Coordinates of N, CA and C in Angstrom, one line a residue:
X22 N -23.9 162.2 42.4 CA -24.2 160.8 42.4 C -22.8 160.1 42.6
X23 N -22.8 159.1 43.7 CA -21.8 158.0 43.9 C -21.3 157.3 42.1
X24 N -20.1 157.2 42.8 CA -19.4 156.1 41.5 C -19.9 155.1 41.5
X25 N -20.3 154.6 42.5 CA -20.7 153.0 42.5 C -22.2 153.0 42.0
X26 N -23.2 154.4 42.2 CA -24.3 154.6 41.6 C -24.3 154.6 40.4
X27 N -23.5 155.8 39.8 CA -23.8 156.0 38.4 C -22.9 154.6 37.7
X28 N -22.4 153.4 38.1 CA -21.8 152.5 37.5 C -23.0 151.2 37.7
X29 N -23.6 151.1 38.7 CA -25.1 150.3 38.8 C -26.1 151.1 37.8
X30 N -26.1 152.3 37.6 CA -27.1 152.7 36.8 C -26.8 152.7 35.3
X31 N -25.7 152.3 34.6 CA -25.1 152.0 33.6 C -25.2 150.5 32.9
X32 N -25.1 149.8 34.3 CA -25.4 148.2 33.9 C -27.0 148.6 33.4
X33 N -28.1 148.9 34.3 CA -29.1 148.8 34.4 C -29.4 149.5 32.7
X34 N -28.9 150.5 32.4 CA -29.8 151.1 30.9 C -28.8 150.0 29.6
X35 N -27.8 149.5 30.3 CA -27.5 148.6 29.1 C -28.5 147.9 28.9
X36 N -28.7 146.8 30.0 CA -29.4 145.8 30.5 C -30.8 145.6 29.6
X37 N -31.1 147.1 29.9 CA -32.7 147.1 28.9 C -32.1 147.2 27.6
X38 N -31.4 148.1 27.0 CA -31.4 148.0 25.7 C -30.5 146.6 24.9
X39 N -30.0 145.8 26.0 CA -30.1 144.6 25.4 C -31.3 143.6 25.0
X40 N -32.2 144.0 26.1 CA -33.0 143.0 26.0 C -34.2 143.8 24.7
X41 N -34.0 145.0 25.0 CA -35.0 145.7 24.0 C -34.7 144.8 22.5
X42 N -33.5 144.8 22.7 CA -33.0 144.7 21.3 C -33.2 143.2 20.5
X43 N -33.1 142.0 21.4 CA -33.6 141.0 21.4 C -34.8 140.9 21.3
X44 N -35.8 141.5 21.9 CA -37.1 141.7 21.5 C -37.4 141.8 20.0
X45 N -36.3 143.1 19.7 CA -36.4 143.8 17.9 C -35.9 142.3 17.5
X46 N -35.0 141.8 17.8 CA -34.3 140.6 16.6 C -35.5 139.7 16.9
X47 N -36.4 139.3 17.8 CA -37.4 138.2 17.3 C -38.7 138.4 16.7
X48 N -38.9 139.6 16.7 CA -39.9 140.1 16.3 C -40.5 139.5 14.9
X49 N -39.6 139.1 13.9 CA -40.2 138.6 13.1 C -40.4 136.7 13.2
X50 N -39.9 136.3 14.1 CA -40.2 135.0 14.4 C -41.4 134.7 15.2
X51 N -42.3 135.9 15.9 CA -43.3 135.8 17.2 C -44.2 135.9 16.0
X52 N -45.1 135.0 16.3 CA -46.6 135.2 15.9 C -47.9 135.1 16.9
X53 N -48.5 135.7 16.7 CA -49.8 135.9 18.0 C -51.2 135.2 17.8
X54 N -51.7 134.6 18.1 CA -53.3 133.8 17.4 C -54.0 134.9 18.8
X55 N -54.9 135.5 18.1 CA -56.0 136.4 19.4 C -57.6 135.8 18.4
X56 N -58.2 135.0 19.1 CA -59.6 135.1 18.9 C -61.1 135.5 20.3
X57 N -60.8 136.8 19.8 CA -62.2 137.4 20.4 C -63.3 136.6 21.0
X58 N -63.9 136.7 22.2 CA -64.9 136.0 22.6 C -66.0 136.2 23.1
X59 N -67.4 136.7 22.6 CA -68.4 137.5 23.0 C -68.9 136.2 24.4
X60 N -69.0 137.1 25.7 CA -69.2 136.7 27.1 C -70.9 136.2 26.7
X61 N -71.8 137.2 26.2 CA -72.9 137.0 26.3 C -73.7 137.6 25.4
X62 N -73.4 136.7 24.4 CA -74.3 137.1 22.6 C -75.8 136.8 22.8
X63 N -76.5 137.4 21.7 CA -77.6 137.2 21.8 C -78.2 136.2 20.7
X64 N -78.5 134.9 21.3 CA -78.6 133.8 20.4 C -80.0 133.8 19.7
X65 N -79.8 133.4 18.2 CA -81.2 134.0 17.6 C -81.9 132.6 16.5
X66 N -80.8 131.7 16.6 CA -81.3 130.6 15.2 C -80.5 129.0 16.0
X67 N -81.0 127.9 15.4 CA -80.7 126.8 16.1 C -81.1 126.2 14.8
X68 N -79.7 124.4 14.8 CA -80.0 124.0 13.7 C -79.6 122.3 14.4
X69 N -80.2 121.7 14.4 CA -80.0 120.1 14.3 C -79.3 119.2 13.3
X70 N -77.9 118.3 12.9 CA -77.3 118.4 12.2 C -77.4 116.9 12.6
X71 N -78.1 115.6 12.1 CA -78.7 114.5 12.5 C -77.7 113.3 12.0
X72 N -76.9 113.7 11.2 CA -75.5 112.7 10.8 C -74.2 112.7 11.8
X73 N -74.1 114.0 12.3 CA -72.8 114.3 13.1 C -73.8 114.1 14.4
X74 N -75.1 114.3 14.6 CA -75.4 114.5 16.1 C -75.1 115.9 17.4
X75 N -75.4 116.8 15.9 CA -74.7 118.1 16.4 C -75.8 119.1 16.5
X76 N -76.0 120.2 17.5 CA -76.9 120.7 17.4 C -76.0 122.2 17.6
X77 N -76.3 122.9 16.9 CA -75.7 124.5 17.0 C -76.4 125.6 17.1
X78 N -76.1 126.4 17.7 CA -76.5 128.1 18.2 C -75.9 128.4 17.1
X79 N -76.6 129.6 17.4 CA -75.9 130.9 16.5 C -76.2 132.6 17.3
X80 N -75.8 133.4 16.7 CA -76.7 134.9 17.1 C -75.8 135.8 16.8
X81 N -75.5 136.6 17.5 CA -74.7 137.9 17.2 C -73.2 138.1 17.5
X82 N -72.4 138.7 17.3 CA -71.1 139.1 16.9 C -70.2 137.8 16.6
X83 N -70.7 137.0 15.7 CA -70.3 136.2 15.0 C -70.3 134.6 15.9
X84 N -71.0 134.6 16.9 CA -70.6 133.3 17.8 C -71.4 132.3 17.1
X85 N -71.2 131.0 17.0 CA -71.7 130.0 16.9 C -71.0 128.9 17.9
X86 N -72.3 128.2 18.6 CA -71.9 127.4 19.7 C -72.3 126.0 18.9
X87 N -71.9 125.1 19.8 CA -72.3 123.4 19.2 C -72.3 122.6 20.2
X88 N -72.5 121.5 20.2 CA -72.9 120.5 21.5 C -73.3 119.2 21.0
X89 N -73.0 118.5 21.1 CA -73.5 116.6 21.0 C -74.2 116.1 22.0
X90 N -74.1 116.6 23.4 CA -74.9 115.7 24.0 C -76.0 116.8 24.9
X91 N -76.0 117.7 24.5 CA -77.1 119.0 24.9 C -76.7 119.5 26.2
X92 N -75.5 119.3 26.9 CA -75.3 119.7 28.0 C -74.0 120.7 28.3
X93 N -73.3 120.2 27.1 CA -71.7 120.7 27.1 C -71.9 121.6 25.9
X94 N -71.3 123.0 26.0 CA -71.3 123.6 24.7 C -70.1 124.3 24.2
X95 N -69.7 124.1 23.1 CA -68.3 124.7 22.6 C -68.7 125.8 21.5
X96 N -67.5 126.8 22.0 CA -67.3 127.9 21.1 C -66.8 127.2 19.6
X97 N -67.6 127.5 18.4 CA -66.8 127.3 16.7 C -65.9 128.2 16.8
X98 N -64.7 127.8 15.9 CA -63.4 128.8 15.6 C -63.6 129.4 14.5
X99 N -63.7 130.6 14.7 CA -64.5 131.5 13.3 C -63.7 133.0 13.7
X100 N -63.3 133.4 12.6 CA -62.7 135.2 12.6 C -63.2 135.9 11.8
X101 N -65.2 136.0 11.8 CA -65.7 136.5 11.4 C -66.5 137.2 12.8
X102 N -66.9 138.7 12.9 CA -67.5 139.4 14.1 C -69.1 139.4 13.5
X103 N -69.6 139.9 12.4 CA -70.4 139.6 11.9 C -71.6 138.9 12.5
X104 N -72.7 139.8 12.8 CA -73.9 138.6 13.3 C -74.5 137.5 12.1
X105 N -74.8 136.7 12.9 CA -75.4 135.0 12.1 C -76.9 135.2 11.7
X106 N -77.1 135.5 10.9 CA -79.2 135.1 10.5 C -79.2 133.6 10.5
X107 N -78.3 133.2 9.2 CA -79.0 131.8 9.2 C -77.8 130.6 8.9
X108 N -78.3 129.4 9.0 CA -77.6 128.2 9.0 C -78.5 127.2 8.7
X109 N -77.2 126.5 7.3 CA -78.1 125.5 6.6 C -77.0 124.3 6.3
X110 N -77.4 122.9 6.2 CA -76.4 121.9 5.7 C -77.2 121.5 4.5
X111 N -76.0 120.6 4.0 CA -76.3 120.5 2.6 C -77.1 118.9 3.1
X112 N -77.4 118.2 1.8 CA -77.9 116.8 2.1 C -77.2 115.7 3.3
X113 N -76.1 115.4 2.6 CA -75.6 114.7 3.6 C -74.6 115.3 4.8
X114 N -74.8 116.3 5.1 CA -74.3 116.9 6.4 C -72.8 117.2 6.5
X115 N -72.4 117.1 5.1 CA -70.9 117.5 5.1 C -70.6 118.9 5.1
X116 N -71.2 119.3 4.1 CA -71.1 121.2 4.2 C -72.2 121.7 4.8
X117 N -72.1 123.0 6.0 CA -72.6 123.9 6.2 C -72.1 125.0 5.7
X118 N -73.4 126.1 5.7 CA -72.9 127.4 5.4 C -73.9 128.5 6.9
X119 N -73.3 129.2 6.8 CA -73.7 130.3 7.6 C -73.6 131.5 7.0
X120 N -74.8 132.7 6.9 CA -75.0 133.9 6.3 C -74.9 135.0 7.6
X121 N -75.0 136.2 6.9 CA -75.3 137.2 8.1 C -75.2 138.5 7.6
X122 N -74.7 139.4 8.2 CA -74.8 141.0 8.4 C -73.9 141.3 6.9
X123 N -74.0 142.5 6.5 CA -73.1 142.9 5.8 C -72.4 141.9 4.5
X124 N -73.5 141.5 4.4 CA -72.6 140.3 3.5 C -71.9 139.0 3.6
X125 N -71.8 138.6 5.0 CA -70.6 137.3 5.4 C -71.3 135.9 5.4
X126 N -70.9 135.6 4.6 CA -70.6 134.0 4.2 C -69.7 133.2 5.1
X127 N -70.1 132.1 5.6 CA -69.2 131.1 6.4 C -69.5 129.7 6.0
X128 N -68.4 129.1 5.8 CA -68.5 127.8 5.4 C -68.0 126.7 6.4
X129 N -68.1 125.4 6.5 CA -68.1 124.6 7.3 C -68.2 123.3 7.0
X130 N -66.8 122.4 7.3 CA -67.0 120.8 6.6 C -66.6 119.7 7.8
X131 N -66.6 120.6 9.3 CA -66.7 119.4 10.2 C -67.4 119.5 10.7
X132 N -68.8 119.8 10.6 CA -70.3 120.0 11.7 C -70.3 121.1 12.4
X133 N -69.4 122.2 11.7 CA -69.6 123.4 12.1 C -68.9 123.3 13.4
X134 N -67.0 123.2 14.0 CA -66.3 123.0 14.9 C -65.7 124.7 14.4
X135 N -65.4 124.2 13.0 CA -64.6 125.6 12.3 C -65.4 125.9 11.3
X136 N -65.0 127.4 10.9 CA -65.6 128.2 9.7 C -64.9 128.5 9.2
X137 N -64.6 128.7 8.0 CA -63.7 129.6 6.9 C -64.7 131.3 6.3
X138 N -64.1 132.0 6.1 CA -65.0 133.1 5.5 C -64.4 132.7 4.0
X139 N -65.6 133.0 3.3 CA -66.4 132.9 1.6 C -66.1 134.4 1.4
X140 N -67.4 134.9 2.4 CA -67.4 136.6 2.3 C -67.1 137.2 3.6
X141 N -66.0 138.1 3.6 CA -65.9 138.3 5.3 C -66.9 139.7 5.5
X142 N -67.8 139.8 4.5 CA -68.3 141.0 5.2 C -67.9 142.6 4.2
X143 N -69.0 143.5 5.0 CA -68.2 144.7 4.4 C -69.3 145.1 2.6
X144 N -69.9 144.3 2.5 CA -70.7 144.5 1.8 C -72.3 145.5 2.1
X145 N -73.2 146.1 1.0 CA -74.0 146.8 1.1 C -75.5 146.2 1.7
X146 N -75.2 145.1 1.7 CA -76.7 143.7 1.5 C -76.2 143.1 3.2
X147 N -77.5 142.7 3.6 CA -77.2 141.9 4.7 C -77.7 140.9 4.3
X148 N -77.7 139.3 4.3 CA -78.1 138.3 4.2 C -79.2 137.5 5.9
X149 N -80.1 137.2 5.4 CA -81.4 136.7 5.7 C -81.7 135.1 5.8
X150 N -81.4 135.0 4.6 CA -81.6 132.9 4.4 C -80.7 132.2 3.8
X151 N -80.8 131.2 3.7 CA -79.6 130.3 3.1 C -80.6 128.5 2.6
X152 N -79.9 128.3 1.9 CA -80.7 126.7 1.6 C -80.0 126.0 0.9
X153 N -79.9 124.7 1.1 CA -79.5 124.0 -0.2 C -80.1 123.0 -1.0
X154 N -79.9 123.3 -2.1 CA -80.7 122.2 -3.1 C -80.7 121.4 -3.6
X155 N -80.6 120.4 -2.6 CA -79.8 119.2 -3.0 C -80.0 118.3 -4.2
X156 N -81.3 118.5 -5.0 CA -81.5 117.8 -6.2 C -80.3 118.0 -7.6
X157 N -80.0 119.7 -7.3 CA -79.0 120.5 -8.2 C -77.4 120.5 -7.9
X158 N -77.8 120.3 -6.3 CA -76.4 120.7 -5.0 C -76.2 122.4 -5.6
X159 N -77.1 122.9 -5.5 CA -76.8 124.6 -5.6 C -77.6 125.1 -4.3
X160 N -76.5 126.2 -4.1 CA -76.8 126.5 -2.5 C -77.5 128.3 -3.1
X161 N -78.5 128.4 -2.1 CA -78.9 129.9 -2.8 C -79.1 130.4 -1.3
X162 N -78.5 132.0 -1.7 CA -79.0 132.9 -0.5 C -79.3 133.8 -0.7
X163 N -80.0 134.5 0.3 CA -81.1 135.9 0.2 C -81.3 136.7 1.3
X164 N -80.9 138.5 0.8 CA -81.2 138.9 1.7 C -81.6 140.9 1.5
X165 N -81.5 141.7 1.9 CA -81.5 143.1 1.6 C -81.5 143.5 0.3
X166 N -82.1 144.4 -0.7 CA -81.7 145.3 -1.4 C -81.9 144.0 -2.3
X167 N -83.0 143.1 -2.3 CA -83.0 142.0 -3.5 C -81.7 141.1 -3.8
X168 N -81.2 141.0 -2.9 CA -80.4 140.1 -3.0 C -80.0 139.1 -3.3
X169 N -79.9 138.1 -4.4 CA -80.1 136.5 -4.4 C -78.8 136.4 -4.7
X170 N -78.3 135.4 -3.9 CA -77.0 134.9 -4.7 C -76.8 133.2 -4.8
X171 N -76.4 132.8 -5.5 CA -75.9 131.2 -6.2 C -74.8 130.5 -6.0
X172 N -74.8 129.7 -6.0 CA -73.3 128.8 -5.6 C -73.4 127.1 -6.1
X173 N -72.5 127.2 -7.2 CA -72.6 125.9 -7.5 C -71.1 124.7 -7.0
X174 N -70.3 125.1 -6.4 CA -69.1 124.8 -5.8 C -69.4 124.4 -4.1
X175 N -70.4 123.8 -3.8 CA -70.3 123.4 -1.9 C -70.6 125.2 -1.5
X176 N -70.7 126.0 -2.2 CA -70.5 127.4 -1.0 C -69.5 127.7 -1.1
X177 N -68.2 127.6 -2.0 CA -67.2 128.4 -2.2 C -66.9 129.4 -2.7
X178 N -67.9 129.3 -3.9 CA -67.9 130.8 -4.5 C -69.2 130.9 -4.8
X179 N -69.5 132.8 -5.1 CA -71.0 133.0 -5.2 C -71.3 134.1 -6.5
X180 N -72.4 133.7 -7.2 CA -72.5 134.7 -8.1 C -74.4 135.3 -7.5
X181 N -74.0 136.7 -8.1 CA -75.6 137.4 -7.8 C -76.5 137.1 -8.8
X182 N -77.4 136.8 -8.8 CA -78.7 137.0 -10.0 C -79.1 138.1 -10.0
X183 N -79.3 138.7 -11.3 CA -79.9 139.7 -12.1 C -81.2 140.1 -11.6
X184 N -82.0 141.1 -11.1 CA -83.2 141.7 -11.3 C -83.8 142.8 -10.8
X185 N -85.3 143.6 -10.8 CA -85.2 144.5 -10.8 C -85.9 145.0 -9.3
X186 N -86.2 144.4 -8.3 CA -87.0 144.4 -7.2 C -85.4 144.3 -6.2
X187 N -85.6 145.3 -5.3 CA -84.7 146.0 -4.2 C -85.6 145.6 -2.6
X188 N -86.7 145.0 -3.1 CA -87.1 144.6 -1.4 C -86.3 143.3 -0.6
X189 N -86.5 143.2 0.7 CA -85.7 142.5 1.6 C -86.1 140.6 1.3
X190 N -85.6 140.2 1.2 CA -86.2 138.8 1.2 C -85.5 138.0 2.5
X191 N -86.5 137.5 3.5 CA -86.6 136.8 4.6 C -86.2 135.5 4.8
X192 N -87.0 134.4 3.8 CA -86.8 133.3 4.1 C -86.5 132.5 2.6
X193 N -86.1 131.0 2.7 CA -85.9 130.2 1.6 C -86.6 129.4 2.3
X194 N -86.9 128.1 1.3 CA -87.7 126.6 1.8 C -87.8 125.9 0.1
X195 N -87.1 124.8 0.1 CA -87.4 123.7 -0.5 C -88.6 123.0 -0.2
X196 N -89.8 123.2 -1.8 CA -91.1 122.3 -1.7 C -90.3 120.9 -1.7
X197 N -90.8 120.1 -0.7 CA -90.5 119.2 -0.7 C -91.3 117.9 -2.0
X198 N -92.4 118.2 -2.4 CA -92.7 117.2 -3.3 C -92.1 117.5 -5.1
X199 N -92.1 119.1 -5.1 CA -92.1 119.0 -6.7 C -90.3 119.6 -7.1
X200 N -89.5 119.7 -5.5 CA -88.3 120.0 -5.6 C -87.8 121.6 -5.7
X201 N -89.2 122.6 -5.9 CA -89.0 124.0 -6.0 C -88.6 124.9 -4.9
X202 N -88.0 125.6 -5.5 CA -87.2 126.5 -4.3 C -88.6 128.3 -3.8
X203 N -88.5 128.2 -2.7 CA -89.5 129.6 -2.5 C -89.4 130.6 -1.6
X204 N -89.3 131.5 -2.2 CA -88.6 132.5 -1.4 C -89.7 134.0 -1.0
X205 N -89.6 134.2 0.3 CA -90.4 135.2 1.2 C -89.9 136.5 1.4
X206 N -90.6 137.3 1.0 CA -89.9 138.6 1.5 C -91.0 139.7 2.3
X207 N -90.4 141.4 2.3 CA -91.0 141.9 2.6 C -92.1 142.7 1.8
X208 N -93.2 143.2 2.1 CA -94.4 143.7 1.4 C -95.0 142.8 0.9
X209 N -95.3 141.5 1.4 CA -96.1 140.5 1.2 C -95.4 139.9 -0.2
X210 N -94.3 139.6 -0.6 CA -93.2 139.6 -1.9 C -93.2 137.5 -1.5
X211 N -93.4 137.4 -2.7 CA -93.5 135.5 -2.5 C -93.0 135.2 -3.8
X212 N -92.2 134.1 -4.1 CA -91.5 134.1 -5.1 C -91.2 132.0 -5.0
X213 N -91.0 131.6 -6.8 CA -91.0 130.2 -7.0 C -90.0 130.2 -7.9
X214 N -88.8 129.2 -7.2 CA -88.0 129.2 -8.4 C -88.1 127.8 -8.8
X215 N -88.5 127.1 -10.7 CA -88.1 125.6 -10.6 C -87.2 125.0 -11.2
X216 N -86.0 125.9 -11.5 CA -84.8 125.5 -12.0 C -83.5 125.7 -11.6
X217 N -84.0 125.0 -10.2 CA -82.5 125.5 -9.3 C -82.0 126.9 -9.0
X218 N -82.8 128.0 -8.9 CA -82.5 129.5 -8.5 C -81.9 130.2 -9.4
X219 N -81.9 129.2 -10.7 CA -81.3 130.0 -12.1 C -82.4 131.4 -12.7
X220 N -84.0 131.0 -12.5 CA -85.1 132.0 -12.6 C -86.2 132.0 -11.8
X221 N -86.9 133.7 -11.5 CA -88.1 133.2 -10.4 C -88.8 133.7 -10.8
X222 N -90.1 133.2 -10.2 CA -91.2 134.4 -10.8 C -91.6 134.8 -9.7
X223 N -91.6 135.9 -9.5 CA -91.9 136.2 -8.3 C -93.5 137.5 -8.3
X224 N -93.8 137.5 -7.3 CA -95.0 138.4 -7.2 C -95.4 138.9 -5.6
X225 N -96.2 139.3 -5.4 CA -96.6 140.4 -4.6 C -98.1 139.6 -3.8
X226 N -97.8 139.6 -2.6 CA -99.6 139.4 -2.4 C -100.3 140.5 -1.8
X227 N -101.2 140.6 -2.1 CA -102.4 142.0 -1.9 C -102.5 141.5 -0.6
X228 N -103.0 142.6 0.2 CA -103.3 142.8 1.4 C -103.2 144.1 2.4
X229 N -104.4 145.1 3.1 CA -104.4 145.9 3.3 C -103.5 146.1 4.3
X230 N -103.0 147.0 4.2 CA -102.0 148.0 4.9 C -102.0 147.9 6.6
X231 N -101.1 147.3 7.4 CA -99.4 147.4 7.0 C -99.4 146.2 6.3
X232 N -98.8 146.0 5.2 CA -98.9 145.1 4.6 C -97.4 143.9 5.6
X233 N -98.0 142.6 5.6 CA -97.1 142.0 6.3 C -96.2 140.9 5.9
X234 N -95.0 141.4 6.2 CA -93.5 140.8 5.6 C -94.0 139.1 5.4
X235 N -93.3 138.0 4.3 CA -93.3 136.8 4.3 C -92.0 136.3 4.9
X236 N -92.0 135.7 6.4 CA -90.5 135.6 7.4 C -90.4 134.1 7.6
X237 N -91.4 132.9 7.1 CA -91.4 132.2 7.1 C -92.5 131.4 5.8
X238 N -92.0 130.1 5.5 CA -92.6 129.8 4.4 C -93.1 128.1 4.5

């Protein structure tokens, strides 16, 4: 090798391990924001949000879309992958929550633009329904393996209710006249709570075989 080569090829391996090395020294000053973007989810729930004028998607790997004037649609900023069952606002449209797979909880206090995770997931239960009750402001959800859970904080924190039935429960719904909470499940499983989801009585309805799930109430 020429002098003049091996003296160009000297600059050159300095050259990188300078700059390598400045790389190393900023390394703790770089931070990176990456949010995932599913191309083409499979949308499964829709909710009308009549204060903000917001109407939102939801479905699988955690996407929730939104839109004001039904033509334009924006991705929610959420770092939850987690598919969506359900979506509910409270009385006056300040808090949303959103449920789903594995446990995950999502909360929401600008018409659902952003979401915070409650529960990010990773749990044994997948979640089904969601409601709020606005006479108590206690938000109750339900879902797999008998699931109920409570929330007297907007959806911040959640405790489980106690009992001894392991079937799937589908749906929530607020009677609207006498204020009672009712909840549907699988094997014809129907349930009335009237003290705010503190207790239920729940029962079974007969019917011959296959007996068929309560998914709506």
């Amino acid at each position: 090798m020429r002098p003049m080569e091996r003296f160009a090829r000297a600059l050159l391996i300095v050259a990188i391990g300078c700059f390598a090395s400045g790389i190393r020294a900023q390394d703790r000053d770089i931070s990176f924001a990456y949010s995932a973007r599913v191309i083409n989810p499979k949308l499964t729930g829709s909710l009308y949000e009549p204060r903000s004028r917001t109407l939102l998607l939801w479905g699988t790997d955690g996407v929730i879309l939104y839109s004001t004037d039904l033509s334009t649609w924006q991705y929610a900023t959420s770092l939850s992958a987690a598919d969506i069952t359900r979506v509910a606002a409270d009385a006056q449209g300040k808090v949303l929550v959103a449920v789903g797979e594995r446990g995950a909880i999502l909360r929401s206090e600008d018409s659902g633009r952003h979401w915070q995770s409650v529960a990010v997931g990773g749990a044994d239960f997948d979640l089904r329904a969601v409601v709020h009750h606005a006479a108590s402001g206690a938000w109750i959800a339900a879902g797999t393996r008998g699931t109920i859970l409570r929330s007297l904080d907007s959806g911040k924190t959640w405790s489980a209710l106690a009992h001894e039935l392991k079937l799937t429960f589908e749906t929530l719904f607020i009677e609207p006249v006498s204020g009672a909470i009712l909840i549907g499940g699988e094997a014809g499983l129907i349930g009335r709570s009237t003290d705010a989801g503190v207790s239920w009585l729940l029962t079974q309805i007969k019917m011959p075989e296959p007996v068929t799930p309560v998914t709506s109430t």
